[in-house]
Short mmCIF file of C-alpha atoms in Angstrom, two decimals:
data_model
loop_
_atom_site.label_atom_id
_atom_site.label_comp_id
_atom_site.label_asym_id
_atom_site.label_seq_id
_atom_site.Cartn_x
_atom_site.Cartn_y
_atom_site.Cartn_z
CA UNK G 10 0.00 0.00 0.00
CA UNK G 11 1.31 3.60 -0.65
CA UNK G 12 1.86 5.70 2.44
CA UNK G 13 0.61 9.18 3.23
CA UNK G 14 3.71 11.01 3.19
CA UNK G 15 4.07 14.07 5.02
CA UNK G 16 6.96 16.80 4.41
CA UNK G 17 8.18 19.56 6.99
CA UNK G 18 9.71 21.04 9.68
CA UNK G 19 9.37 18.77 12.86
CA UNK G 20 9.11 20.30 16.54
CA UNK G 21 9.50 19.53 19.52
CA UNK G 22 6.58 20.48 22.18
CA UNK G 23 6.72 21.19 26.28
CA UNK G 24 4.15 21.97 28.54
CA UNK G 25 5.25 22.74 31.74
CA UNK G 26 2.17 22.36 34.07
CA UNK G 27 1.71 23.72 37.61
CA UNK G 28 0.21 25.61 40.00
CA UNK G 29 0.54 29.56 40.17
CA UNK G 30 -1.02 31.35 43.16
CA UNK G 31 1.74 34.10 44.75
CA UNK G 32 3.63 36.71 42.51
CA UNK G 33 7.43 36.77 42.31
CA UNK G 34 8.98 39.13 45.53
CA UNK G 35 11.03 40.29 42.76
CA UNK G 36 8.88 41.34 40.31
CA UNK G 37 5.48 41.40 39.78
CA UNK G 38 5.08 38.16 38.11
CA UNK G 39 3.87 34.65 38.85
CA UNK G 40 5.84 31.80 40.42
CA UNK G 41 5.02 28.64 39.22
CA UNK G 42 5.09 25.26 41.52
CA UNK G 43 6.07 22.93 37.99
CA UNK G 44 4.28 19.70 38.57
CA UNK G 45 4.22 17.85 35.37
CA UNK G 46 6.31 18.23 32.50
CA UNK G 47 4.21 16.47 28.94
CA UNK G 48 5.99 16.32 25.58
CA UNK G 49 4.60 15.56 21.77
CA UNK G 50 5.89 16.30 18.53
CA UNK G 51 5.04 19.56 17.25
CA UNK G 52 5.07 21.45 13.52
CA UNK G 53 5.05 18.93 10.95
CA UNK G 54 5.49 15.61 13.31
CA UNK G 55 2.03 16.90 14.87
CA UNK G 56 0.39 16.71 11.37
CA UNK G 57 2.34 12.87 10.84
CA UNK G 58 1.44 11.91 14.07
CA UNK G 59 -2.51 13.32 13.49
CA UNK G 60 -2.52 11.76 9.64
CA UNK G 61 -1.35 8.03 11.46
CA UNK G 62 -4.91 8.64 13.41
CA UNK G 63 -6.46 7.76 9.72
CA UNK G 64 -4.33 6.04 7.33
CA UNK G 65 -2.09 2.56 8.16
CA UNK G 66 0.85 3.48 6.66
CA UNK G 67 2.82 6.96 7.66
CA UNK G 68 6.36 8.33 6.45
CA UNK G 69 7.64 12.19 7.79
CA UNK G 70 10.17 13.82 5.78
CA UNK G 71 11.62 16.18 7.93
CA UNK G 72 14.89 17.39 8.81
CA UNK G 73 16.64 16.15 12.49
CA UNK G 74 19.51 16.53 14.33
CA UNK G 75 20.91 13.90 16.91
CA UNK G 76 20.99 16.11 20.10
CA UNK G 77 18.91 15.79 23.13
CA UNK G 78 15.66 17.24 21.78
CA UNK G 79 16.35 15.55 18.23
CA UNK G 80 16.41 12.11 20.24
CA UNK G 81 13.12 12.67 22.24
CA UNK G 82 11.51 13.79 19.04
CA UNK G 83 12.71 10.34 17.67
CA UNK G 84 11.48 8.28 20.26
CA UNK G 85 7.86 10.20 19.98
CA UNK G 86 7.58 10.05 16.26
CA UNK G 87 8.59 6.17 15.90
CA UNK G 88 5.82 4.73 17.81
CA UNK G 89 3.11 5.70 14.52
CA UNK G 90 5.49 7.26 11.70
CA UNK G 91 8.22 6.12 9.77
CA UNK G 92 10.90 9.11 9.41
CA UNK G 93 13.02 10.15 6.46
CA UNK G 94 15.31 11.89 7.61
CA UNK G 95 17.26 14.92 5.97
CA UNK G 96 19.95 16.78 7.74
CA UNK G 97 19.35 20.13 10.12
CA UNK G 98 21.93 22.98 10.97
CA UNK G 99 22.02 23.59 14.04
CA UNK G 100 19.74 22.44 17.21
CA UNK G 101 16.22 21.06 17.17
CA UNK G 102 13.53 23.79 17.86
CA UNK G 103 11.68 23.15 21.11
CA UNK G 104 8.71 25.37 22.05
CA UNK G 105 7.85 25.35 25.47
CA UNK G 106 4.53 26.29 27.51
CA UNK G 107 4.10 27.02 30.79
CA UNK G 108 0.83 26.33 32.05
CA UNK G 109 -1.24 26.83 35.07
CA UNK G 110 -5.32 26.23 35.81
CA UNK G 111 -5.51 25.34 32.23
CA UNK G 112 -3.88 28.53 31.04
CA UNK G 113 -0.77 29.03 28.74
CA UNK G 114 1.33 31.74 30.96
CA UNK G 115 4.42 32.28 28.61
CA UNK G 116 5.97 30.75 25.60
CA UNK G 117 9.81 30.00 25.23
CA UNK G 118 11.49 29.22 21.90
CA UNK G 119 14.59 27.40 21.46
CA UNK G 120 17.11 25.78 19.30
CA UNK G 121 18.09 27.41 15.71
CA UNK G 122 17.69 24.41 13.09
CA UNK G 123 16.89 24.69 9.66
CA UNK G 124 17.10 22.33 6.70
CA UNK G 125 20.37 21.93 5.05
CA UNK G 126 20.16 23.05 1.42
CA UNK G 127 22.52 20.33 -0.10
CA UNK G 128 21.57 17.14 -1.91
CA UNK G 129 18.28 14.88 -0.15
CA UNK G 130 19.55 11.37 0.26
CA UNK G 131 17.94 8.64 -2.07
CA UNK G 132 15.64 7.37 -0.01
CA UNK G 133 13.61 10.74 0.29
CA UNK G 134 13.17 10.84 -3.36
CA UNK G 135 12.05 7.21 -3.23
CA UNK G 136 9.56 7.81 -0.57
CA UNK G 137 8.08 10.91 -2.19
CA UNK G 138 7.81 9.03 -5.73
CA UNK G 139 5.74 6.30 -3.50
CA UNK G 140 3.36 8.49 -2.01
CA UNK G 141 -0.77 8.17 -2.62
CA UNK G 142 -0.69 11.50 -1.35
CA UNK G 143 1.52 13.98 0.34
CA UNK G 144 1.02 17.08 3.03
CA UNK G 145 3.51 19.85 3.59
CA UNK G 146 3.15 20.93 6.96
CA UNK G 147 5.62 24.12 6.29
CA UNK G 148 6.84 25.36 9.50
CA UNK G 149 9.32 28.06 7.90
CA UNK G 150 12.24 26.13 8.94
CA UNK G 151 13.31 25.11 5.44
CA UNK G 152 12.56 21.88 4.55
CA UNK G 153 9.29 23.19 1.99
CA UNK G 154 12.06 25.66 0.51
CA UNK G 155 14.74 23.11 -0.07
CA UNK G 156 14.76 23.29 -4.41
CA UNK G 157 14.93 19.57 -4.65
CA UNK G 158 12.13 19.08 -2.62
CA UNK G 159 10.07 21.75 -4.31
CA UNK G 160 11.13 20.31 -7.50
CA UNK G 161 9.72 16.88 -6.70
CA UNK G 162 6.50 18.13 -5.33
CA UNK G 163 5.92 20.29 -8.51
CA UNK G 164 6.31 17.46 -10.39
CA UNK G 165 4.50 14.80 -8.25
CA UNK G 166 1.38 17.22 -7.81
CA UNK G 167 0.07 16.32 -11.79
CA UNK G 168 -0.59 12.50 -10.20
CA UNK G 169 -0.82 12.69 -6.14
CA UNK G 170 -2.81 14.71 -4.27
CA UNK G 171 -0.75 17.33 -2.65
CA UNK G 172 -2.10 19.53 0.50
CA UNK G 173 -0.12 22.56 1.67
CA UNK G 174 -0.31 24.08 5.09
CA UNK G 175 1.67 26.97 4.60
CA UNK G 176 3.61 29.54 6.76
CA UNK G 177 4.62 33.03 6.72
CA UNK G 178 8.14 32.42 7.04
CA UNK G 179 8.08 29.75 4.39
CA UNK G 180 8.06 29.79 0.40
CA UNK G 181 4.83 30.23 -1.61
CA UNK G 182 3.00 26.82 -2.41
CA UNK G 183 5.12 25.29 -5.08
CA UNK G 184 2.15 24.78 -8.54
CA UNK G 185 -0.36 22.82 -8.99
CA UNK G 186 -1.31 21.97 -4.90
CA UNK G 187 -4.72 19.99 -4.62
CA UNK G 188 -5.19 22.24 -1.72
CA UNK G 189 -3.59 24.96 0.28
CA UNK G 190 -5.23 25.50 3.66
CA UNK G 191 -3.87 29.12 5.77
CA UNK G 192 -5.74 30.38 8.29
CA UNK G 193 -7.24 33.55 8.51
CA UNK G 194 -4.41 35.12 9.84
CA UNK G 195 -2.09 33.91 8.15
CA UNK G 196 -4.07 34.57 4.33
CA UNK G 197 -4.20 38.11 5.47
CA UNK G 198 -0.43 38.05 5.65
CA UNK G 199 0.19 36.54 2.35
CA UNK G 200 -2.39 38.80 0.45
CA UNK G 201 -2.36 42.60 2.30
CA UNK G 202 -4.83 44.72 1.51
CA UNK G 203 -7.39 41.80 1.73
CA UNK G 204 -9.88 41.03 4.68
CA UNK G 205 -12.61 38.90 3.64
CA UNK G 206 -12.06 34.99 3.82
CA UNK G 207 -13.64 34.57 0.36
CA UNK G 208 -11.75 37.43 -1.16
CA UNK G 209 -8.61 36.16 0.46
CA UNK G 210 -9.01 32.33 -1.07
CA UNK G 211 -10.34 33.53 -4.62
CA UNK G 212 -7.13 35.44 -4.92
CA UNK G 213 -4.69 32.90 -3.11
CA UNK G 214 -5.61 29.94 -5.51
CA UNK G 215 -4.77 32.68 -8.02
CA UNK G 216 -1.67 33.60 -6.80
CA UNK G 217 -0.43 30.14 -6.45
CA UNK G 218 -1.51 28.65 -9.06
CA UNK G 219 -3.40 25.95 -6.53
CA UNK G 220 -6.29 23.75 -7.78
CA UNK G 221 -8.33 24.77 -4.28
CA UNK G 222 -7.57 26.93 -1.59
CA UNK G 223 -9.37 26.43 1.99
CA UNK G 224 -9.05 29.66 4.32
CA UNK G 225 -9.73 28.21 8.20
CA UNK G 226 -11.73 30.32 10.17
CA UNK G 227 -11.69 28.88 13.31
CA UNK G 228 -15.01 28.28 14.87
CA UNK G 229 -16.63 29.52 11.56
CA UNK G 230 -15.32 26.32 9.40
CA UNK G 231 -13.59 27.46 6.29
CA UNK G 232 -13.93 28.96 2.95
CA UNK G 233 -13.49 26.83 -0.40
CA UNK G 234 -12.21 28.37 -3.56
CA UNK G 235 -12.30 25.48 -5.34
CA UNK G 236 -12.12 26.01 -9.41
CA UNK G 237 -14.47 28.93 -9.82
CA UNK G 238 -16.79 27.67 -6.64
CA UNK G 239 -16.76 29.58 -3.68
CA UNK G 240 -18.32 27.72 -1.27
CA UNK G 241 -18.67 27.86 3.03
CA UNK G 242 -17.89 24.94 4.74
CA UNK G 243 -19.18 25.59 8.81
CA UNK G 244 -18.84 23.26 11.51
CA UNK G 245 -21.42 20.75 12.02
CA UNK G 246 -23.94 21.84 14.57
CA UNK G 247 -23.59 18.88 16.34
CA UNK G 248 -20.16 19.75 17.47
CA UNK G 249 -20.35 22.02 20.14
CA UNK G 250 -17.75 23.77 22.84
CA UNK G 251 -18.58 24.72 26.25
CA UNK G 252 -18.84 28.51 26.22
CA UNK G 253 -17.50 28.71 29.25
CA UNK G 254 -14.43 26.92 29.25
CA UNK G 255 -11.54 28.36 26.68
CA UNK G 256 -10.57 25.50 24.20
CA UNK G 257 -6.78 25.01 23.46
CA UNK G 258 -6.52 25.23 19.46
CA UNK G 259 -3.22 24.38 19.44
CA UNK G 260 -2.74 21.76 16.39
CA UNK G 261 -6.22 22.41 15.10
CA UNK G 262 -4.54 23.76 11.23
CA UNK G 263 -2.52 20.02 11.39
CA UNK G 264 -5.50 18.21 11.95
CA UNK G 265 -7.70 19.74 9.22
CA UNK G 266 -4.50 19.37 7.06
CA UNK G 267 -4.44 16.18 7.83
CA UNK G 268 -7.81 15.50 7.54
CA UNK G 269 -7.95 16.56 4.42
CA UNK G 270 -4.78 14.84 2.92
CA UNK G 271 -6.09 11.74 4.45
CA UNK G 272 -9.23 11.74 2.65
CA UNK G 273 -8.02 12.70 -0.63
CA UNK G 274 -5.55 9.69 0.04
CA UNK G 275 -9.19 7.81 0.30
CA UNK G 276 -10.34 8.89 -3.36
CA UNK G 277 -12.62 12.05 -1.87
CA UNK G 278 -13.51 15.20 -4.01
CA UNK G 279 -11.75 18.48 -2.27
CA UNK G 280 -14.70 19.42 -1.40
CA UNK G 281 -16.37 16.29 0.66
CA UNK G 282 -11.92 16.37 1.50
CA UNK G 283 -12.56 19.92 3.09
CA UNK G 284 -16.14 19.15 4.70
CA UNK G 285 -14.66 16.23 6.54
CA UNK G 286 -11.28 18.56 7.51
CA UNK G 287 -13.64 21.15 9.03
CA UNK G 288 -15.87 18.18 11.37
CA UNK G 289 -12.43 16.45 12.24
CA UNK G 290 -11.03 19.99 13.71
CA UNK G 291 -13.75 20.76 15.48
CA UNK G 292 -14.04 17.76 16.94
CA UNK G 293 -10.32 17.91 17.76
CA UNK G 294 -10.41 21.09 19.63
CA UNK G 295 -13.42 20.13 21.63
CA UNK G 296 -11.85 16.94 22.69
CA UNK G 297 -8.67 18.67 23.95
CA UNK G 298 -6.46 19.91 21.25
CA UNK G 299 -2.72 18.50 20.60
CA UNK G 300 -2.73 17.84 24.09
CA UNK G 301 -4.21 14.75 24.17
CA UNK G 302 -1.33 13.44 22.39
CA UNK G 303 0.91 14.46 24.86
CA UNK G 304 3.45 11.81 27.09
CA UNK G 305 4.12 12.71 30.32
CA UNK G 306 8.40 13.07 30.70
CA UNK G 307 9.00 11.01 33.65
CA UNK G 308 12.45 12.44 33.57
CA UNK G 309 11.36 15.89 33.88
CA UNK G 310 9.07 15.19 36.45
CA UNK G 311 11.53 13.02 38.57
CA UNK G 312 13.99 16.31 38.43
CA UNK G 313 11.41 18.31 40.35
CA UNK G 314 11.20 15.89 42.57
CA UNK G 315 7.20 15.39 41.75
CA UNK G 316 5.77 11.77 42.60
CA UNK G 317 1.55 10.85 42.11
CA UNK G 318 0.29 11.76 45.23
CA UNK G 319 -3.70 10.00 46.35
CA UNK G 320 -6.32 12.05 45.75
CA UNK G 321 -6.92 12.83 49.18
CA UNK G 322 -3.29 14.80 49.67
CA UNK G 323 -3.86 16.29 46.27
CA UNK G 324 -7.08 17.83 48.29
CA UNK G 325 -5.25 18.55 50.98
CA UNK G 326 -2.69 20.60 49.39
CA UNK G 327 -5.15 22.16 47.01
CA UNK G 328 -6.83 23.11 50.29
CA UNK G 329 -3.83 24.42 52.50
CA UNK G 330 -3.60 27.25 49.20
CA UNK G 331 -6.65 28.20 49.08
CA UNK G 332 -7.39 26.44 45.55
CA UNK G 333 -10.37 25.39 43.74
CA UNK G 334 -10.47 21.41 44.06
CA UNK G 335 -12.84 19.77 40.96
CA UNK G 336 -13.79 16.14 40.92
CA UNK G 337 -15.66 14.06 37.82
CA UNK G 338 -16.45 10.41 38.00
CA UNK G 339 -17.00 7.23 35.78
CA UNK G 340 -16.46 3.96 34.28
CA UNK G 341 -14.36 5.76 31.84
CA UNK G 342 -14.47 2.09 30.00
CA UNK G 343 -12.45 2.49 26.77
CA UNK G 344 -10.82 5.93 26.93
CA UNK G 345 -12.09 7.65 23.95
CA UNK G 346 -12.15 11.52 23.29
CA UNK G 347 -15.42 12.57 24.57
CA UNK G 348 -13.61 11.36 27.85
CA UNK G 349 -10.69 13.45 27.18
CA UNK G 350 -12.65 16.90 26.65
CA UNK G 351 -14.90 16.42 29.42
CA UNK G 352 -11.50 16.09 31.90
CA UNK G 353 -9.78 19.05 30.35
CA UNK G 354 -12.82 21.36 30.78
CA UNK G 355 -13.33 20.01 33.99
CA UNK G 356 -10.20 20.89 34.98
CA UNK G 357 -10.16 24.07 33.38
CA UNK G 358 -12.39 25.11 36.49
CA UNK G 359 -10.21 24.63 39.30
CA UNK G 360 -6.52 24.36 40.54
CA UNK G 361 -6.50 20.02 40.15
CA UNK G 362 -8.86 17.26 39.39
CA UNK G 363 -9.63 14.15 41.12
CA UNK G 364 -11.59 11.70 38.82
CA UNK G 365 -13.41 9.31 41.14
CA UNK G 366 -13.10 5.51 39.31
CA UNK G 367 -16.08 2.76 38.98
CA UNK G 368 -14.72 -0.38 40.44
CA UNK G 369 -14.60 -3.32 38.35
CA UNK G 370 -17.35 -4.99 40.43
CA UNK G 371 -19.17 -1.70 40.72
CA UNK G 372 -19.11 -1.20 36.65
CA UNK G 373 -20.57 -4.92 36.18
CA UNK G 374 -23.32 -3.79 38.07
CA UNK G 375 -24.07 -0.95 36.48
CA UNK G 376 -23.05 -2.05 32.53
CA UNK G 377 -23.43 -5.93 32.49
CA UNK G 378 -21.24 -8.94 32.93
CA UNK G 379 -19.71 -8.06 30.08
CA UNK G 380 -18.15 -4.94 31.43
CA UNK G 381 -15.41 -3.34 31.94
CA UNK G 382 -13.81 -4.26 29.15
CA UNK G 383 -10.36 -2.39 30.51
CA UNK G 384 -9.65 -3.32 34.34
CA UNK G 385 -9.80 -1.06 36.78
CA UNK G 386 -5.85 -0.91 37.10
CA UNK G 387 -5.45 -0.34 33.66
CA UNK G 388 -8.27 2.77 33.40
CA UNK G 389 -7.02 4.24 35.87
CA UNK G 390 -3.11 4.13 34.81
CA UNK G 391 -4.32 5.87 31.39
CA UNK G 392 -6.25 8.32 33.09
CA UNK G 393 -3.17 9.16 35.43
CA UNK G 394 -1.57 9.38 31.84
CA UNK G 395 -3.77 12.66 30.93
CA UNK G 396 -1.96 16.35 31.42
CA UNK G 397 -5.63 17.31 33.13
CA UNK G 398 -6.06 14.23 35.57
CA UNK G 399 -4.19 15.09 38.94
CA UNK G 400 -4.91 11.82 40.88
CA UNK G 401 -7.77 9.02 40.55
CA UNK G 402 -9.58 7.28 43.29
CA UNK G 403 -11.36 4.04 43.06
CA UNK G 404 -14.85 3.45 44.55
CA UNK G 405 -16.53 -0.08 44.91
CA UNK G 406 -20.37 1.05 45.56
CA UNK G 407 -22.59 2.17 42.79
CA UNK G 408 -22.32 5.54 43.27
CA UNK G 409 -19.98 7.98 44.09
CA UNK G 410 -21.76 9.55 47.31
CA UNK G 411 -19.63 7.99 50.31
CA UNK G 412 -16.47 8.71 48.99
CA UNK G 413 -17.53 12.65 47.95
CA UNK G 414 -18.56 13.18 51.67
CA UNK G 415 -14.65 12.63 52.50
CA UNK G 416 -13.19 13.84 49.27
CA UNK G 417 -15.50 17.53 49.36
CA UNK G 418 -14.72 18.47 45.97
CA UNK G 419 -15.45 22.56 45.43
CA UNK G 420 -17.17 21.41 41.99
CA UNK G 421 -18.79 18.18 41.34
CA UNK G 422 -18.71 17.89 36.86
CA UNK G 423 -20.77 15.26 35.33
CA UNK G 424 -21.62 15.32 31.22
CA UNK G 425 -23.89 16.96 30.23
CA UNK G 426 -26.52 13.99 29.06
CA UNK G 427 -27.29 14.06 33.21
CA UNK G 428 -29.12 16.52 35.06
CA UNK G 429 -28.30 17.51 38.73
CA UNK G 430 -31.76 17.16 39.72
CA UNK G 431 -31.46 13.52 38.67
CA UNK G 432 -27.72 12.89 39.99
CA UNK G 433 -27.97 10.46 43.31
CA UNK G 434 -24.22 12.10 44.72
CA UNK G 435 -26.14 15.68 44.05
CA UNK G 436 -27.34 16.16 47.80
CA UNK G 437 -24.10 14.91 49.54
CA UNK G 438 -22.45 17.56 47.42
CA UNK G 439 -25.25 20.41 48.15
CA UNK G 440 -24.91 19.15 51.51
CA UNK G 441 -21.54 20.27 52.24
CA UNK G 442 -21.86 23.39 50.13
CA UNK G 443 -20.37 22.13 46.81
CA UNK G 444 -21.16 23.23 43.34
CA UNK G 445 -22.75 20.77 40.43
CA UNK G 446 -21.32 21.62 36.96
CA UNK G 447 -22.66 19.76 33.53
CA UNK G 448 -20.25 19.82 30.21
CA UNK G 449 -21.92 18.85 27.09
CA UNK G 450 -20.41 15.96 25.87
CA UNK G 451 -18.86 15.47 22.16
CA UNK G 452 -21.27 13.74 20.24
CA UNK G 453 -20.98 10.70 18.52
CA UNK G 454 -18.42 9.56 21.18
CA UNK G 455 -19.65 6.67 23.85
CA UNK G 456 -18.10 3.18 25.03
CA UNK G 457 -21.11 1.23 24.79
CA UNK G 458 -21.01 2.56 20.65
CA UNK G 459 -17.77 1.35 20.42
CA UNK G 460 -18.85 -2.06 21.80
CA UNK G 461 -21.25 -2.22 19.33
CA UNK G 462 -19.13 -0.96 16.41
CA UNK G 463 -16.57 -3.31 17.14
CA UNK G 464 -18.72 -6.27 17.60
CA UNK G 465 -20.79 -5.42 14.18
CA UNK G 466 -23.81 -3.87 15.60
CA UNK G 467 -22.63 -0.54 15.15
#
């Protein structure tokens, strides 16, 4: 089978996650207690390691360097992408976040690398010639400049769908692109004196001689030029965010990129490629953004001297600060990502988040015999895996009501297909003055669907 090949500048992404609640004697900034350190490929390894979500066979073209960050990267990427590699000058680029309550603080930027220009070994040529289709997921670090590259993409575009996510430090899309798919922002920047998404991709497929350009507008979907068609493609109204909680976007242009290459690798029309870019995004950002792919560095966290603490002395501490404690609960059977966005909004409203776990015994009761399907061990070590899960408790009764009267969680968050009025836990939480929150879930996401899509019935 041909791979999806994907070409660009690979990253490598931090969050540093803690808790901020003094200012600096120093200055009037904010200290941060670092608690977790999470890490993930970023720029065009994001996009590889998003496209691997829908195709079987991945290969990244990107340039690397064997230093510390270059290594990590490596380590990441192999798990779901083959790498070609081409050689970088200098040091990988790392971009760091530091985050508290949910909330990006500051950004640092490291490491100069860029593509060398000289000679691409065979096997990139040989990988490119394979592809059924190809992304560029330019992140102005050289490797969608480099002229053999460009060369080979011009030529492959007249047989393989190409997609181009372009950047304003990199080279205009080289001829003949399926697709190129900026975002707002960034079409603004490559056409001044323009505004209007429509205008902006009428005179963008112009410009680069593209078969289709897609302008992302966030929230409102995208615009198509595609041919002389000019058509709006919005987000499903199915897909909804929380209004209250800001989503993390980060990664949402590689995932309709990807998207899109992957279903033009499929045999879709640009437009039904574009329609199903738009859904996937959304969806994306509402489950939790490029953070859900994160791995938590153990040797980060081991430096700070951080060990998993039980959720009662994660209360405790939250408590001795003054902090907002939140606690969800669940079978959480099958960890899928209506899971994930419900425990990154959920802990978008307080300083840490307990997730209270259905017992094996206690799930059979309430599921079947059949159920769990994922032991209680196991659920709970890949919920302990999540950047918004600060500890996880098990509980053996049916509900969660004896072990909220010791826990005392500030907010109390179920999904939203519950009501409080019909939640047995709600008057032990009333009770000792806590608050009941509801998050609407993703739809289309459940275990017991993915039971029955598995076992044909789906």
């Amino acid at each position: 089978m041909k791979p999806l090949v994907v070409v660009g500048d690979t990253i490598l992404d931090v969050d540093i996650e803690g808790a901020a609640d003094r200012l600096s004697p120093e200055a009037p900034v904010p200290v941060v207690d670092v608690q977790r350190q999470w890490v993930r490929p970023g720029g065009a390894g994001l996009a590889a390691a998003l496209a691997a979500r829908s195709v079987t066979e991945v290969s990244l073209v990107t340039a690397t360097a064997d230093d510390r960050d270059g290594r990590t990267l490596a380590g990441l990427l192999d798990r779901d992408v083959q790498v070609v590699p081409m050689l970088l000058r200098g040091e990988t680029v790392r971009k760091t976040r530091i985050r508290a309550a949910g909330q990006s603080l500051l950004r640092l930027d490291t490491g100069d690398g860029t593509a060398d220009g000289g000679s691409v070994s065979a096997s990139v040529t040989e990988i490119l010639r394979a592809a059924g289709a190809i992304l560029v997921a330019d992140y102005g670090r050289g490797v969608a400049a480099h002229p053999e590259i460009r060369r080979l993409l011009t030529e492959l575009a007249r047989s393989v769908p190409v997609v181009w996510d372009p950047h304003p430090r990199g080279p205009a899309p080289t001829p003949g692109a399926s697709l190129v798919s900026p975002n707002l922002k960034e079409a603004r920047q490559f056409a001044p004196g323009y505004v209007e998404p429509d205008e902006l991709a009428k005179v963008l497929r112009d410009e680069w001689a593209a078969d289709s350009v897609a302008v992302t507008t966030g929230a409102g979907g995208a615009v198509l030029a595609n041919g002389k068609r000019l058509t709006v493609v919005p987000v499903p109204a199915e897909v909804r965010i929380a209004g209250h909680v800001r989503s993390d976007t980060c990664g949402a242009g590689d995932r309709f990129a990807s998207a899109a290459t992957a279903a033009l690798f499929d045999g879709s029309t640009v437009a039904d490629a574009v329609s199903h870019a738009v859904d996937a995004a959304a969806r994306f950002v509402a489950a939790g953004g490029a953070a859900t792919l994160s791995t938590c560095d153990s040797t980060a966290a081991a430096q700070v001297g951080q060990e998993r603490r039980s959720a009662f002395e994660v209360a405790a501490a939250i408590r001795a600060r003054g902090g907002r404690l939140v606690a969800t609960g669940g079978c959480f059977d099958l960890l899928h990502p209506g899971h994930v966005s419900l425990l990154r909004q959920a802990r978008a409203m307080g300083d840490a988040l307990v997730v209270c776990l259905n017992s094996d015994a206690s799930v059979r009761r309430l599921k079947g015999p059949r159920r769990p399907i994922v032991t209680a061990g196991d659920r709970a070590r890949l919920l302990t895996a999540l950047s918004s899960v600060d500890a996880v408790v098990e509980f053996d009764e049916s509900t969660p009501s004896a072990l909220l009267e010791r826990l005392r969680p500030d907010v109390w968050v179920k999904g939203g297909d519950y009501s409080g009025a019909h939640l047995p836990e709600a008057e032990v939480v009333r009770g000792y003055g806590g608050e009941i929150a509801l998050i609407p879930m993703v739809p289309g996401y459940s275990t017991s669907q993915l039971v029955a899509a598995a076992e044909g019935r789906g």
